[in-house]
Structures are given as structure tokens and as C-alpha cells.
PDB file of C-alpha atoms in Angstrom:
ATOM      1  CA  MET C   1      62.557 -46.904  53.207  1.00  0.00           C
ATOM      2  CA  PHE C   2      59.327 -45.534  51.872  1.00  0.00           C
ATOM      3  CA  ASN C   3      56.161 -44.705  53.772  1.00  0.00           C
ATOM      4  CA  VAL C   4      52.531 -45.806  53.382  1.00  0.00           C
ATOM      5  CA  GLY C   5      50.664 -43.167  51.437  1.00  0.00           C
ATOM      6  CA  GLN C   6      53.760 -41.986  49.583  1.00  0.00           C
ATOM      7  CA  ILE C   7      53.612 -41.485  45.811  1.00  0.00           C
ATOM      8  CA  ILE C   8      56.645 -43.003  44.089  1.00  0.00           C
ATOM      9  CA  ILE C   9      57.833 -44.254  40.705  1.00  0.00           C
ATOM     10  CA  TYR C  10      58.074 -47.973  40.158  1.00  0.00           C
ATOM     11  CA  THR C  11      60.216 -47.893  37.027  1.00  0.00           C
ATOM     12  CA  THR C  12      58.330 -50.374  34.856  1.00  0.00           C
ATOM     13  CA  TYR C  13      54.833 -49.581  36.093  1.00  0.00           C
ATOM     14  CA  GLY C  14      54.930 -45.799  36.494  1.00  0.00           C
ATOM     15  CA  ILE C  15      53.584 -43.648  39.273  1.00  0.00           C
ATOM     16  CA  CYS C  16      52.239 -45.626  42.224  1.00  0.00           C
ATOM     17  CA  LYS C  17      50.922 -44.976  45.706  1.00  0.00           C
ATOM     18  CA  ILE C  18      52.235 -47.134  48.537  1.00  0.00           C
ATOM     19  CA  ASP C  19      48.884 -48.403  49.745  1.00  0.00           C
ATOM     20  CA  SER C  20      50.054 -50.504  52.668  1.00  0.00           C
ATOM     21  CA  LEU C  21      52.809 -52.594  54.186  1.00  0.00           C
ATOM     22  CA  ILE C  22      51.988 -56.275  54.649  1.00  0.00           C
ATOM     23  CA  GLN C  23      53.716 -59.476  55.710  1.00  0.00           C
ATOM     24  CA  LYS C  24      53.577 -62.761  53.851  1.00  0.00           C
ATOM     25  CA  ASP C  25      54.960 -66.134  54.846  1.00  0.00           C
ATOM     26  CA  PHE C  26      56.897 -68.272  52.367  1.00  0.00           C
ATOM     27  CA  ASN C  27      58.447 -71.584  53.340  1.00  0.00           C
ATOM     28  CA  GLY C  28      58.425 -70.678  57.015  1.00  0.00           C
ATOM     29  CA  GLN C  29      59.933 -67.216  56.535  1.00  0.00           C
ATOM     30  CA  THR C  30      58.072 -63.931  56.899  1.00  0.00           C
ATOM     31  CA  PHE C  31      58.754 -61.131  54.454  1.00  0.00           C
ATOM     32  CA  ASP C  32      57.545 -57.513  54.420  1.00  0.00           C
ATOM     33  CA  TYR C  33      55.997 -56.163  51.217  1.00  0.00           C
ATOM     34  CA  TYR C  34      54.884 -52.794  49.938  1.00  0.00           C
ATOM     35  CA  VAL C  35      51.480 -52.947  48.313  1.00  0.00           C
ATOM     36  CA  LEU C  36      51.620 -50.519  45.407  1.00  0.00           C
ATOM     37  CA  LYS C  37      48.612 -49.122  43.535  1.00  0.00           C
ATOM     38  CA  PRO C  38      49.457 -47.690  40.123  1.00  0.00           C
ATOM     39  CA  LEU C  39      47.703 -44.335  39.784  1.00  0.00           C
ATOM     40  CA  ASN C  40      46.723 -45.113  36.198  1.00  0.00           C
ATOM     41  CA  ASN C  41      45.125 -48.451  37.087  1.00  0.00           C
ATOM     42  CA  ASP C  42      43.178 -48.645  40.366  1.00  0.00           C
ATOM     43  CA  LYS C  43      42.299 -52.323  39.785  1.00  0.00           C
ATOM     44  CA  THR C  44      45.936 -53.434  39.987  1.00  0.00           C
ATOM     45  CA  SER C  45      48.031 -54.059  43.084  1.00  0.00           C
ATOM     46  CA  LEU C  46      51.738 -54.804  43.028  1.00  0.00           C
ATOM     47  CA  LEU C  47      53.755 -56.448  45.789  1.00  0.00           C
ATOM     48  CA  VAL C  48      57.356 -55.341  46.208  1.00  0.00           C
ATOM     49  CA  GLN C  49      59.498 -57.055  48.813  1.00  0.00           C
ATOM     50  CA  VAL C  50      60.864 -54.453  51.220  1.00  0.00           C
ATOM     51  CA  ASN C  51      64.264 -56.104  51.746  1.00  0.00           C
ATOM     52  CA  ASN C  52      64.941 -57.129  48.142  1.00  0.00           C
ATOM     53  CA  PRO C  53      67.637 -54.814  46.745  1.00  0.00           C
ATOM     54  CA  ILE C  54      66.784 -55.653  43.126  1.00  0.00           C
ATOM     55  CA  THR C  55      63.120 -54.680  43.374  1.00  0.00           C
ATOM     56  CA  LEU C  56      63.844 -51.801  45.751  1.00  0.00           C
ATOM     57  CA  SER C  57      66.253 -50.323  43.195  1.00  0.00           C
ATOM     58  CA  LYS C  58      63.259 -49.934  40.890  1.00  0.00           C
ATOM     59  CA  LEU C  59      61.404 -47.732  43.396  1.00  0.00           C
ATOM     60  CA  LYS C  60      62.238 -44.041  43.006  1.00  0.00           C
ATOM     61  CA  GLN C  61      61.244 -40.873  44.782  1.00  0.00           C
ATOM     62  CA  LEU C  62      59.249 -38.536  42.589  1.00  0.00           C
ATOM     63  CA  LEU C  63      61.095 -35.491  41.341  1.00  0.00           C
ATOM     64  CA  SER C  64      60.280 -32.220  43.047  1.00  0.00           C
ATOM     65  CA  LYS C  65      58.881 -29.463  40.808  1.00  0.00           C
ATOM     66  CA  ASP C  66      62.307 -27.761  40.833  1.00  0.00           C
ATOM     67  CA  GLU C  67      64.062 -31.018  39.965  1.00  0.00           C
ATOM     68  CA  ALA C  68      61.612 -31.604  37.089  1.00  0.00           C
ATOM     69  CA  LEU C  69      62.341 -28.124  35.708  1.00  0.00           C
ATOM     70  CA  GLU C  70      66.087 -28.731  36.068  1.00  0.00           C
ATOM     71  CA  LEU C  71      65.708 -32.023  34.200  1.00  0.00           C
ATOM     72  CA  ILE C  72      63.887 -30.268  31.366  1.00  0.00           C
ATOM     73  CA  GLN C  73      66.629 -27.590  31.226  1.00  0.00           C
ATOM     74  CA  SER C  74      69.261 -30.338  30.934  1.00  0.00           C
ATOM     75  CA  ILE C  75      67.643 -32.008  27.896  1.00  0.00           C
ATOM     76  CA  PRO C  76      69.836 -30.233  25.293  1.00  0.00           C
ATOM     77  CA  GLN C  77      72.982 -31.510  27.029  1.00  0.00           C
ATOM     78  CA  ILE C  78      71.823 -35.135  27.262  1.00  0.00           C
ATOM     79  CA  ASP C  79      73.681 -37.451  24.912  1.00  0.00           C
ATOM     80  CA  SER C  80      71.767 -39.148  22.119  1.00  0.00           C
ATOM     81  CA  THR C  81      74.255 -41.655  20.684  1.00  0.00           C
ATOM     82  CA  TRP C  82      72.693 -44.391  18.580  1.00  0.00           C
ATOM     83  CA  ILE C  83      73.905 -47.972  19.208  1.00  0.00           C
ATOM     84  CA  GLU C  84      74.139 -49.667  15.818  1.00  0.00           C
ATOM     85  CA  ASN C  85      74.213 -53.246  17.067  1.00  0.00           C
ATOM     86  CA  ASP C  86      70.567 -54.339  17.547  1.00  0.00           C
ATOM     87  CA  ASN C  87      71.270 -56.802  20.361  1.00  0.00           C
ATOM     88  CA  GLU C  88      73.511 -54.383  22.264  1.00  0.00           C
ATOM     89  CA  ARG C  89      70.968 -51.544  21.845  1.00  0.00           C
ATOM     90  CA  LYS C  90      68.195 -53.772  23.133  1.00  0.00           C
ATOM     91  CA  ARG C  91      70.277 -54.776  26.167  1.00  0.00           C
ATOM     92  CA  VAL C  92      71.308 -51.190  26.965  1.00  0.00           C
ATOM     93  CA  PHE C  93      67.809 -49.768  26.493  1.00  0.00           C
ATOM     94  CA  THR C  94      66.261 -52.539  28.601  1.00  0.00           C
ATOM     95  CA  ASP C  95      68.741 -51.866  31.409  1.00  0.00           C
ATOM     96  CA  ILE C  96      68.044 -48.129  31.257  1.00  0.00           C
ATOM     97  CA  ILE C  97      64.288 -48.603  31.427  1.00  0.00           C
ATOM     98  CA  ARG C  98      64.596 -51.042  34.336  1.00  0.00           C
ATOM     99  CA  ASN C  99      67.003 -48.768  36.231  1.00  0.00           C
ATOM    100  CA  GLY C 100      64.815 -45.690  35.815  1.00  0.00           C
ATOM    101  CA  GLU C 101      67.619 -43.107  35.583  1.00  0.00           C
ATOM    102  CA  ARG C 102      65.749 -40.201  34.054  1.00  0.00           C
ATOM    103  CA  LYS C 103      68.508 -38.597  32.010  1.00  0.00           C
ATOM    104  CA  LYS C 104      69.351 -41.937  30.423  1.00  0.00           C
ATOM    105  CA  ILE C 105      65.674 -42.494  29.646  1.00  0.00           C
ATOM    106  CA  ILE C 106      65.627 -39.125  27.938  1.00  0.00           C
ATOM    107  CA  SER C 107      68.713 -40.243  25.975  1.00  0.00           C
ATOM    108  CA  ILE C 108      66.634 -43.156  24.647  1.00  0.00           C
ATOM    109  CA  ILE C 109      63.905 -40.737  23.530  1.00  0.00           C
ATOM    110  CA  LYS C 110      66.429 -38.457  21.813  1.00  0.00           C
ATOM    111  CA  SER C 111      68.396 -41.324  20.230  1.00  0.00           C
ATOM    112  CA  VAL C 112      65.363 -43.105  18.789  1.00  0.00           C
ATOM    113  CA  TYR C 113      63.818 -39.836  17.638  1.00  0.00           C
ATOM    114  CA  ASN C 114      66.984 -38.776  15.794  1.00  0.00           C
ATOM    115  CA  HIS C 115      67.435 -42.250  14.284  1.00  0.00           C
ATOM    116  CA  GLN C 116      63.818 -42.257  13.146  1.00  0.00           C
ATOM    117  CA  LYS C 117      64.398 -38.958  11.322  1.00  0.00           C
ATOM    118  CA  ILE C 118      67.389 -40.428   9.502  1.00  0.00           C
ATOM    119  CA  LEU C 119      65.426 -43.536   8.532  1.00  0.00           C
ATOM    120  CA  LYS C 120      62.492 -41.446   7.297  1.00  0.00           C
ATOM    121  CA  GLU C 121      64.822 -39.506   4.965  1.00  0.00           C
ATOM    122  CA  LYS C 122      65.884 -42.864   3.491  1.00  0.00           C
ATOM    123  CA  GLY C 123      62.280 -44.014   3.129  1.00  0.00           C
ATOM    124  CA  ARG C 124      62.664 -46.634   5.867  1.00  0.00           C
ATOM    125  CA  LYS C 125      60.852 -47.240   9.104  1.00  0.00           C
ATOM    126  CA  LEU C 126      61.954 -47.764  12.667  1.00  0.00           C
ATOM    127  CA  HIS C 127      62.201 -51.330  14.023  1.00  0.00           C
ATOM    128  CA  SER C 128      59.186 -52.166  16.160  1.00  0.00           C
ATOM    129  CA  ILE C 129      61.355 -52.885  19.236  1.00  0.00           C
ATOM    130  CA  ASP C 130      62.914 -49.422  18.980  1.00  0.00           C
ATOM    131  CA  ASP C 131      59.465 -47.870  18.623  1.00  0.00           C
ATOM    132  CA  GLN C 132      58.387 -49.725  21.793  1.00  0.00           C
ATOM    133  CA  PHE C 133      61.450 -48.478  23.705  1.00  0.00           C
ATOM    134  CA  TYR C 134      60.597 -44.953  22.524  1.00  0.00           C
ATOM    135  CA  LYS C 135      57.007 -45.248  23.743  1.00  0.00           C
ATOM    136  CA  ASP C 136      58.040 -46.801  27.079  1.00  0.00           C
ATOM    137  CA  ALA C 137      60.628 -44.082  27.694  1.00  0.00           C
ATOM    138  CA  GLU C 138      58.152 -41.332  26.822  1.00  0.00           C
ATOM    139  CA  LYS C 139      55.537 -42.803  29.122  1.00  0.00           C
ATOM    140  CA  ILE C 140      57.913 -42.978  32.072  1.00  0.00           C
ATOM    141  CA  ILE C 141      59.185 -39.397  31.670  1.00  0.00           C
ATOM    142  CA  TYR C 142      55.910 -37.766  30.582  1.00  0.00           C
ATOM    143  CA  ASP C 143      53.858 -39.412  33.313  1.00  0.00           C
ATOM    144  CA  GLU C 144      56.180 -38.157  36.015  1.00  0.00           C
ATOM    145  CA  LEU C 145      56.504 -34.665  34.564  1.00  0.00           C
ATOM    146  CA  SER C 146      52.752 -34.463  34.128  1.00  0.00           C
ATOM    147  CA  TYR C 147      52.148 -35.477  37.741  1.00  0.00           C
ATOM    148  CA  VAL C 148      54.902 -33.350  39.301  1.00  0.00           C
ATOM    149  CA  LEU C 149      54.248 -30.235  37.234  1.00  0.00           C
ATOM    150  CA  GLU C 150      50.459 -30.685  37.519  1.00  0.00           C
ATOM    151  CA  ILE C 151      49.857 -30.455  33.774  1.00  0.00           C
ATOM    152  CA  ASP C 152      47.938 -32.705  31.442  1.00  0.00           C
ATOM    153  CA  LYS C 153      50.056 -35.479  29.924  1.00  0.00           C
ATOM    154  CA  ALA C 154      49.151 -34.258  26.430  1.00  0.00           C
ATOM    155  CA  ASP C 155      50.665 -30.860  27.307  1.00  0.00           C
ATOM    156  CA  VAL C 156      54.063 -32.169  28.479  1.00  0.00           C
ATOM    157  CA  ILE C 157      55.801 -31.969  25.084  1.00  0.00           C
ATOM    158  CA  GLY C 158      54.549 -28.403  24.573  1.00  0.00           C
ATOM    159  CA  PHE C 159      55.629 -27.455  28.089  1.00  0.00           C
ATOM    160  CA  ILE C 160      59.132 -28.871  27.458  1.00  0.00           C
ATOM    161  CA  THR C 161      59.410 -27.065  24.134  1.00  0.00           C
ATOM    162  CA  ASN C 162      58.199 -23.764  25.570  1.00  0.00           C
ATOM    163  CA  THR C 163      60.534 -24.046  28.578  1.00  0.00           C
ATOM    164  CA  LEU C 164      63.568 -24.751  26.403  1.00  0.00           C
ATOM    165  CA  GLU C 165      62.693 -21.968  23.915  1.00  0.00           C
ATOM    166  CA  ALA C 166      62.286 -19.463  26.750  1.00  0.00           C
ATOM    167  CA  ASN C 167      65.903 -19.990  27.790  1.00  0.00           C
TER     168      ASN C 167
END
């Protein structure tokens, strides 16, 4: 269970603050909901049912600073296997983004980046859906690292590079 005031990750929306806990009635039943406020959009509120395992699985604790640094250190060991079948790749990438497992999200970034390099050498471009997965994965990881490490989002790639080169 999460607490009001806590900053968390809601996998598809990014970093959110749990603004309040409310109850709503539907068809004679009362349900508890977290009211989430995305930090990048103060005009939006999201309701997440407290006792729904599917939506709750999308809420994640933020990494600690040490965990963020450990994640960065692990990047070279994270697999970057490309899935050739378009439909299978779309299904796997969608599941990874929804699940929010950080190392697998980084695997998307690495896989698409490496595939894009291969395509560029052949004079071809990345499929738009793959480009969107790449952008979504980067946003999820970079937003959290930026927040946790207290650095500007634009500086995250440089921070990662410098950290990996220093070791």
C-alpha cells in the first residue's frame, strides 16, 4: 500500500504524487482510489483503484539514489536482442512498458538504438512504432533518473555516459 503524499511511478504516466485517497460508489459498491497527480502535468488527475491488482501492478516505488546508480552500472550487461517479427516485438515491448521493469525498459532502448544503427547503414529508417517505443522507454527511464538523481532531464544521457566511462 502506498501513502498520501508519496512520489511513485505509474508506468504509463510517469512520476506521480499520491494526492489523496478517495472512495467512489459504483452499482452499490464502494471502492477506494488513489488520486494521482503527474508531476509533469498539474492539470491532470488519475484515479487508480486501490484493490485492483492489475492497476496496482503499474504503481512502482521510485528507485533510491543508490539503486539508480546500480541500474546505470548494470546497463552494459542488459540484453539488447532484437525481435524480428513485428507483431511479436510490438506485443513484447508493449508488455514491458506496461509492466515497468526498468532493466527490460532499458533493453528496449538498447535494442531499438542498435537496430536503428544497422538500418541507417543500409540507408533505411526505423518503423514509426519502434521509434515510439524508443521514445516511451527513454521517457520512463530518464524521467525517473532525472528526479531521483536530481539532475536535469537533458543531462541524464551525459550522466549515464560519464558514469559508465568512469568505471
